[in-house]
CSV table of C-alpha atoms in Angstrom, one decimal:
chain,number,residue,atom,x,y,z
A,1,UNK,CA,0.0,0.0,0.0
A,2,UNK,CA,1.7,3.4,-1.0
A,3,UNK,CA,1.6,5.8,2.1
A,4,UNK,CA,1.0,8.9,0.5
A,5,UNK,CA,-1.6,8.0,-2.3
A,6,UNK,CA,-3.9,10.5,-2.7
A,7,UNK,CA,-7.5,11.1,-1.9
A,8,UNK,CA,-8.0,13.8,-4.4
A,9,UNK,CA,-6.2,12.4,-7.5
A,10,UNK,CA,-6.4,13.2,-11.3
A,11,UNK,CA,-5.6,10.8,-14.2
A,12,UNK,CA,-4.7,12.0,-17.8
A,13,UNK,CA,-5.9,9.7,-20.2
A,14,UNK,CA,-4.6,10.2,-23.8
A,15,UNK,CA,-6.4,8.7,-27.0
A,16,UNK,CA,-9.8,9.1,-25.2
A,17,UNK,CA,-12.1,10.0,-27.4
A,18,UNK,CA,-13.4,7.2,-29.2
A,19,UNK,CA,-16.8,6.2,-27.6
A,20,UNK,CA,-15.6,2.0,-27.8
A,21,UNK,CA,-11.9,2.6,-27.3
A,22,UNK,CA,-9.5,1.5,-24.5
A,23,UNK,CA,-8.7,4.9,-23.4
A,24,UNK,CA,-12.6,5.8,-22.9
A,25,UNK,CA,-13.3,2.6,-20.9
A,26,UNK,CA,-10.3,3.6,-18.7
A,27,UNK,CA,-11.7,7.1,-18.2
A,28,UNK,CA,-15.4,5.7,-17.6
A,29,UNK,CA,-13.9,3.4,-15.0
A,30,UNK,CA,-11.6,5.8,-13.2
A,31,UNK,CA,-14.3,8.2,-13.3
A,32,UNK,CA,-16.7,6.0,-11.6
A,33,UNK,CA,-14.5,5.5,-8.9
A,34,UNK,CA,-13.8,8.8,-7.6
A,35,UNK,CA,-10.9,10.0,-10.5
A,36,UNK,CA,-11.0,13.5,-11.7
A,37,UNK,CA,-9.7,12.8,-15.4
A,38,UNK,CA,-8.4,14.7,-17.9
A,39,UNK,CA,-9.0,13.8,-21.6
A,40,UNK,CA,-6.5,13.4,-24.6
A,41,UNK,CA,-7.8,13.3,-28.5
A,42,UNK,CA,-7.2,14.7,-31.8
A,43,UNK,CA,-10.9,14.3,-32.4
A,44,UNK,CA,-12.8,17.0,-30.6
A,45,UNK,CA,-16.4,16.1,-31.5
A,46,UNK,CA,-15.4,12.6,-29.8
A,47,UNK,CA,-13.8,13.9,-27.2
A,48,UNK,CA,-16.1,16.6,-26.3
A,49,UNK,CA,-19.0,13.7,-26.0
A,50,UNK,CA,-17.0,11.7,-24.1
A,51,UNK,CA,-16.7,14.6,-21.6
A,52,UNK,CA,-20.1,15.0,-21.3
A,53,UNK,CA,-20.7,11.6,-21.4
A,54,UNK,CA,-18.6,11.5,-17.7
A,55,UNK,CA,-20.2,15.2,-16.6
A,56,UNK,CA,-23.6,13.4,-16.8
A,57,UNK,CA,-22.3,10.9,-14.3
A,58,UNK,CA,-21.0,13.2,-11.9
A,59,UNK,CA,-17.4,13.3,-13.0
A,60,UNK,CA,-14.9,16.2,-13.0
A,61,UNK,CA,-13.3,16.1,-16.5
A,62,UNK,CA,-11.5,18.5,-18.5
A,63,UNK,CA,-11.4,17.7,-22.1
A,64,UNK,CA,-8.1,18.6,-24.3
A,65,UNK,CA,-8.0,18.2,-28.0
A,66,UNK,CA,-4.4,17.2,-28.1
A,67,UNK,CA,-2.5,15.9,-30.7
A,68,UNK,CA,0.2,13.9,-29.0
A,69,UNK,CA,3.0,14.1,-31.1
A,70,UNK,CA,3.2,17.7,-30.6
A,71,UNK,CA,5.1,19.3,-27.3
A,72,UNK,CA,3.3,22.4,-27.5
A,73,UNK,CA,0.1,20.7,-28.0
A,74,UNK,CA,0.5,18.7,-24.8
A,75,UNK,CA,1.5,21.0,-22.7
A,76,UNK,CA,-1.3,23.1,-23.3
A,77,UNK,CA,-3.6,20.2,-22.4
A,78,UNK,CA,-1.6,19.4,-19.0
A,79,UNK,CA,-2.0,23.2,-18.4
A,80,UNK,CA,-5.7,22.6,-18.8
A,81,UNK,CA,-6.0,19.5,-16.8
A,82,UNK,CA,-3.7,21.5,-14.1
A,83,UNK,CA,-5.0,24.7,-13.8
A,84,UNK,CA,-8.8,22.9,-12.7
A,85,UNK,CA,-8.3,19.7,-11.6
A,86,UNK,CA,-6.9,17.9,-8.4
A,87,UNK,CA,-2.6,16.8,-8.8
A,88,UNK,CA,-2.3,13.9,-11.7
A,89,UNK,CA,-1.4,11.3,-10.3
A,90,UNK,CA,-2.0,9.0,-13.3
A,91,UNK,CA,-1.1,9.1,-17.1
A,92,UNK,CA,-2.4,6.3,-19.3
A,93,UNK,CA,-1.3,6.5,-22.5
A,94,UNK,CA,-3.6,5.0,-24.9
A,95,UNK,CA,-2.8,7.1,-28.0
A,96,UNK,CA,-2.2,5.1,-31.0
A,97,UNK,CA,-2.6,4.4,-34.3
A,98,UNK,CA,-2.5,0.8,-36.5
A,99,UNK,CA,-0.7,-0.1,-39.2
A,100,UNK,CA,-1.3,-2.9,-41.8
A,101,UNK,CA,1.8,-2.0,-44.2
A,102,UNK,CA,4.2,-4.7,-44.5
A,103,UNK,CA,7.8,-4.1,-44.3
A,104,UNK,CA,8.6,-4.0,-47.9
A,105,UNK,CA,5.8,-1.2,-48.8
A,106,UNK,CA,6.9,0.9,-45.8
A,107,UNK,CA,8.1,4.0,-46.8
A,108,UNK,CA,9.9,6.7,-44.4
A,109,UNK,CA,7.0,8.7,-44.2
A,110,UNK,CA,4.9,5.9,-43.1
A,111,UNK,CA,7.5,4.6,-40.3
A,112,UNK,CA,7.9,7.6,-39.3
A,113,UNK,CA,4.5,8.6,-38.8
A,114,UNK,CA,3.6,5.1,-36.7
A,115,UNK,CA,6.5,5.9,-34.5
A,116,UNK,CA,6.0,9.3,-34.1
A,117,UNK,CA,2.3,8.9,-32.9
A,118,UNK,CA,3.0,5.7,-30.9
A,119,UNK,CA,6.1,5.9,-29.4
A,120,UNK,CA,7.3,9.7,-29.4
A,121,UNK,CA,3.6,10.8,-28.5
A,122,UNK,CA,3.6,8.2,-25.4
A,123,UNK,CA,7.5,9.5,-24.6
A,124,UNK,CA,6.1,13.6,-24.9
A,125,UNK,CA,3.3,12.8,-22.7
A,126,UNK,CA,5.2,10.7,-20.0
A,127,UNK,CA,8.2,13.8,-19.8
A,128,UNK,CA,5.3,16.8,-18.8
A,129,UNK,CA,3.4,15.1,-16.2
A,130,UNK,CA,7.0,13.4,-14.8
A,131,UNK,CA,8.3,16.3,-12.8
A,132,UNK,CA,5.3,17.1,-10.8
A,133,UNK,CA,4.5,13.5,-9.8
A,134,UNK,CA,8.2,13.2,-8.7
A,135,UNK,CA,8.3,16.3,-6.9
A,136,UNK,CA,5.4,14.9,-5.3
A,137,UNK,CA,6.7,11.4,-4.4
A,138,UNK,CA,4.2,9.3,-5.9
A,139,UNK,CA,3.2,8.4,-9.5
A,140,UNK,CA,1.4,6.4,-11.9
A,141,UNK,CA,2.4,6.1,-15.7
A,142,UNK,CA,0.7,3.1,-17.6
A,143,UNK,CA,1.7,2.5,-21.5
A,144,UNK,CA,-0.2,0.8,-23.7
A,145,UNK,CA,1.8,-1.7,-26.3
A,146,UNK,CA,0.5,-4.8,-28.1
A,147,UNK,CA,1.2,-8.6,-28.4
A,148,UNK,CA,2.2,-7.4,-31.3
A,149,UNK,CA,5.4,-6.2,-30.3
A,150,UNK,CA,6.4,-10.1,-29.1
A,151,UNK,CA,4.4,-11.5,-32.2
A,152,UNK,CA,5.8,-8.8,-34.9
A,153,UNK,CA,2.7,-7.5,-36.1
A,154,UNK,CA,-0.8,-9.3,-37.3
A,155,UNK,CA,-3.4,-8.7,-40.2
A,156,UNK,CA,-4.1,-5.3,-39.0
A,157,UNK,CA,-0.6,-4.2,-37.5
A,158,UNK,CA,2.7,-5.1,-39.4
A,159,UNK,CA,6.1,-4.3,-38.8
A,160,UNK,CA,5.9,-0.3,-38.1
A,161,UNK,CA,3.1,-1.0,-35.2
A,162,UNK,CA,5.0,-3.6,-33.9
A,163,UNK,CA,8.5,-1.4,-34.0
A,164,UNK,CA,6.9,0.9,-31.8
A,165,UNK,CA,4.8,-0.8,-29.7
A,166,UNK,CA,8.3,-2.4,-28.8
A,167,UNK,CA,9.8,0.9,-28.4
A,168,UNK,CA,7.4,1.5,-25.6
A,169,UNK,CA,7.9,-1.4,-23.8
A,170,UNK,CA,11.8,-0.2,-24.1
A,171,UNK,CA,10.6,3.0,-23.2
A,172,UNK,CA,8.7,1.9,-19.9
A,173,UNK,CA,11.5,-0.5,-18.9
A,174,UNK,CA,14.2,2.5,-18.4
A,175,UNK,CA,11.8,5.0,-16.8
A,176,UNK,CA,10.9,2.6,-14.9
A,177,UNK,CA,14.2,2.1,-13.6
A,178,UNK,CA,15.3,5.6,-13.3
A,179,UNK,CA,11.6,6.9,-11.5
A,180,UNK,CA,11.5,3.7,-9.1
A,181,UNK,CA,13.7,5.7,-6.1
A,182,UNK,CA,11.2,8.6,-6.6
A,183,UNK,CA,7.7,6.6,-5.9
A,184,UNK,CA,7.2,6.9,-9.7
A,185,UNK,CA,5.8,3.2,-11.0
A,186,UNK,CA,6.0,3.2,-15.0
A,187,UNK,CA,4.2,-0.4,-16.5
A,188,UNK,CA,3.1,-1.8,-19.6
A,189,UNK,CA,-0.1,-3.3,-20.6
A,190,UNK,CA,-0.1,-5.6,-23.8
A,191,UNK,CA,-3.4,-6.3,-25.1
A,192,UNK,CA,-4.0,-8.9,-28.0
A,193,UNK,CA,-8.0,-8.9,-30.1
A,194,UNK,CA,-9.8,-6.6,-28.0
A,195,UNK,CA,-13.3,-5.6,-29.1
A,196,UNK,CA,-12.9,-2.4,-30.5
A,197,UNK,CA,-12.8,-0.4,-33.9
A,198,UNK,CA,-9.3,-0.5,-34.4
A,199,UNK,CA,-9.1,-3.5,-36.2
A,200,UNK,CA,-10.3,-2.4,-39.7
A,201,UNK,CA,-13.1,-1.5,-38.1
A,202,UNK,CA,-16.0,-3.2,-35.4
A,203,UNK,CA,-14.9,-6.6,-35.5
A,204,UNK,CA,-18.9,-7.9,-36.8
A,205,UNK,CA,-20.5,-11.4,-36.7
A,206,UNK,CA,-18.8,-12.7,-39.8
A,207,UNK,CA,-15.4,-11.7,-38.9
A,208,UNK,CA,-15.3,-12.5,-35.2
A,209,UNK,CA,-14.1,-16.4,-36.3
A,210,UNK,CA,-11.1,-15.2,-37.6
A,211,UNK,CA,-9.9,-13.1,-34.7
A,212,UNK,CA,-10.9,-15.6,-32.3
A,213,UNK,CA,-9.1,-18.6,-33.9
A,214,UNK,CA,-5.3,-17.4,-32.3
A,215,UNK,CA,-7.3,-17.2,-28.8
A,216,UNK,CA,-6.9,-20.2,-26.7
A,217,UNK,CA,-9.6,-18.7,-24.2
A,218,UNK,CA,-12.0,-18.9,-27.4
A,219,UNK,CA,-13.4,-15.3,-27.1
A,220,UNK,CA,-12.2,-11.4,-27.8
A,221,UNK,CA,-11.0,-9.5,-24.8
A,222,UNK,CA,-13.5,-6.5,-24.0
A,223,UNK,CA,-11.9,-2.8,-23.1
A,224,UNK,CA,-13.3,-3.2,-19.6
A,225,UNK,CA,-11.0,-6.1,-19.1
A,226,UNK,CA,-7.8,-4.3,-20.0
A,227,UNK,CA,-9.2,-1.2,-18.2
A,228,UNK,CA,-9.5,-3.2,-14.5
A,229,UNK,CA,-5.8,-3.8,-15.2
A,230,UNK,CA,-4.8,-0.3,-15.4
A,231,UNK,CA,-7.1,0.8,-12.8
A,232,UNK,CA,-5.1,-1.9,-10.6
A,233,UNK,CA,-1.2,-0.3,-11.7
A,234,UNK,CA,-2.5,3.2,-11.2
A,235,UNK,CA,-3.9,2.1,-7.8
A,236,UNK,CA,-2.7,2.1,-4.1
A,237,UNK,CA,-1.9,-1.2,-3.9
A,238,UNK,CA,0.5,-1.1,-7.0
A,239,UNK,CA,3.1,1.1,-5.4
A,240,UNK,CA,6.3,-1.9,-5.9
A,241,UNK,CA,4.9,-2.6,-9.1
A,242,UNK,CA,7.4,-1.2,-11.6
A,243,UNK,CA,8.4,-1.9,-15.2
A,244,UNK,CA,6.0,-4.6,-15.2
A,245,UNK,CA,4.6,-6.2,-18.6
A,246,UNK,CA,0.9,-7.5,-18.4
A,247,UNK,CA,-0.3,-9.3,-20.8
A,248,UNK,CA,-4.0,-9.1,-21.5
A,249,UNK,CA,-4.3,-11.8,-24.5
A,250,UNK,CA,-6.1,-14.2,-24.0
A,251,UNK,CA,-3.5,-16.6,-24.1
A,252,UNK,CA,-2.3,-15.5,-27.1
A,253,UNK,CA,0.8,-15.4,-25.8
A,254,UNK,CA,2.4,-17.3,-22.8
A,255,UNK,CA,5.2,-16.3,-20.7
């Protein structure tokens, strides 16, 4: 149990805009349980209902339309979030985009912009909201790779995804280490087929057989389920939990 968690307590979840997305589910489940969260999307209209979506429930939000791969961009958010809401304590980073180009049809361009919204956008977010939770003593970050990185990539997410979804889990491992003396906890979370749009789109009727074949539990994994994981590393009981990898797959892969 870490001593000096927080009653009043703020999480910043980026890439929360889309109504069946990981980073809402987070933000509905924090929200619900006494979280004053702070939202991070490119897509306003999303992002504004999401935020009203969470006011109707009796949450304290402040929405941000932040594109994460921009410095100036997100620290005008975190000023936001800061200048209304309770300390962060938390930062899930959830932004992300797919990428079904295989290796020998990515061009620069294309790397670049996969890593540049994955991995430099979770790095930009993680270095503003790092020097008040250390000069407060405690800290949550939570990163969001894939079974992809282990797997190197899948129908919908070849090798730029999985390049950078392996750079976060590099990323994590070293803050991790360097943050540990300063109550800081920095951990991964690896999903494999979760329910959502990202997958060239709602994963229907028809297609659900395909997905689920490489699952030994049989089924897709729902956002709630990789949510109750993060809520659990951003959480009290989570303080000597650090540079952890949790795998949320289904099986998909073992070890």
């Amino acid at each position: 149990m870490t001593s000096n968690y927080p009653v009043e307590r703020t999480a910043v979840i980026t890439g929360a805009g889309s109504p069946r997305g990981i980073g809402a589910a987070v933000a509905r489940r924090l929200a619900a349980h006494g979280w004053a969260v702070g939202l991070f999307d490119r897509d306003g209209e999303q992002l504004a209902a999401r935020a009203e979506e969470l006011r109707s429930s009796g949450a304290r939000v402040v929405p941000a339309e932040v594109d994460v791969t921009d410095p100036d961009q997100v620290d005008a958010g975190a000023t936001a979030v800061e200048a209304v809401l309770p300390p962060v304590l938390a930062v899930v980073n959830v932004a992300g985009i797919s990428d079904p180009t295989k290796f020998v049809d990515t061009d620069l361009a294309r790397w670049n912009r996969v890593m540049t919204v994955n991995a430099t956008g979770t790095f930009l977010v993680m270095k503003r909201f790092t020097p008040g939770m250390v000069g407060r003593g405690v800290g949550r970050i939570v990163n969001l790779s894939s079974t992809a990185a282990q797997t190197g990539g899948g129908t919908y997410s070849a090798t730029a995804y999985a390049a950078s979804k392996s750079a976060i889990e590099g990323l994590t491992h070293g803050a991790a280490l360097e943050l540990a003396p300063t109550g800081v906890t920095v951990n991964v979370v690896s999903p494999a087929v979760i329910d959502t749009d990202i997958m060239g789109g709602r994963i229907t009727d028809d297609r659900r057989p395909f997905f689920v074949a490489g699952l030994p539990v049989g089924r897709l994994g729902t956002v709630d389920e990789v949510a109750a994981a993060i809520e659990f590393l951003v959480g009290p009981d989570a303080g000597y939990i650090t540079g952890a990898h949790f795998n949320v797959n289904g099986g998909a892969r073992i070890g």
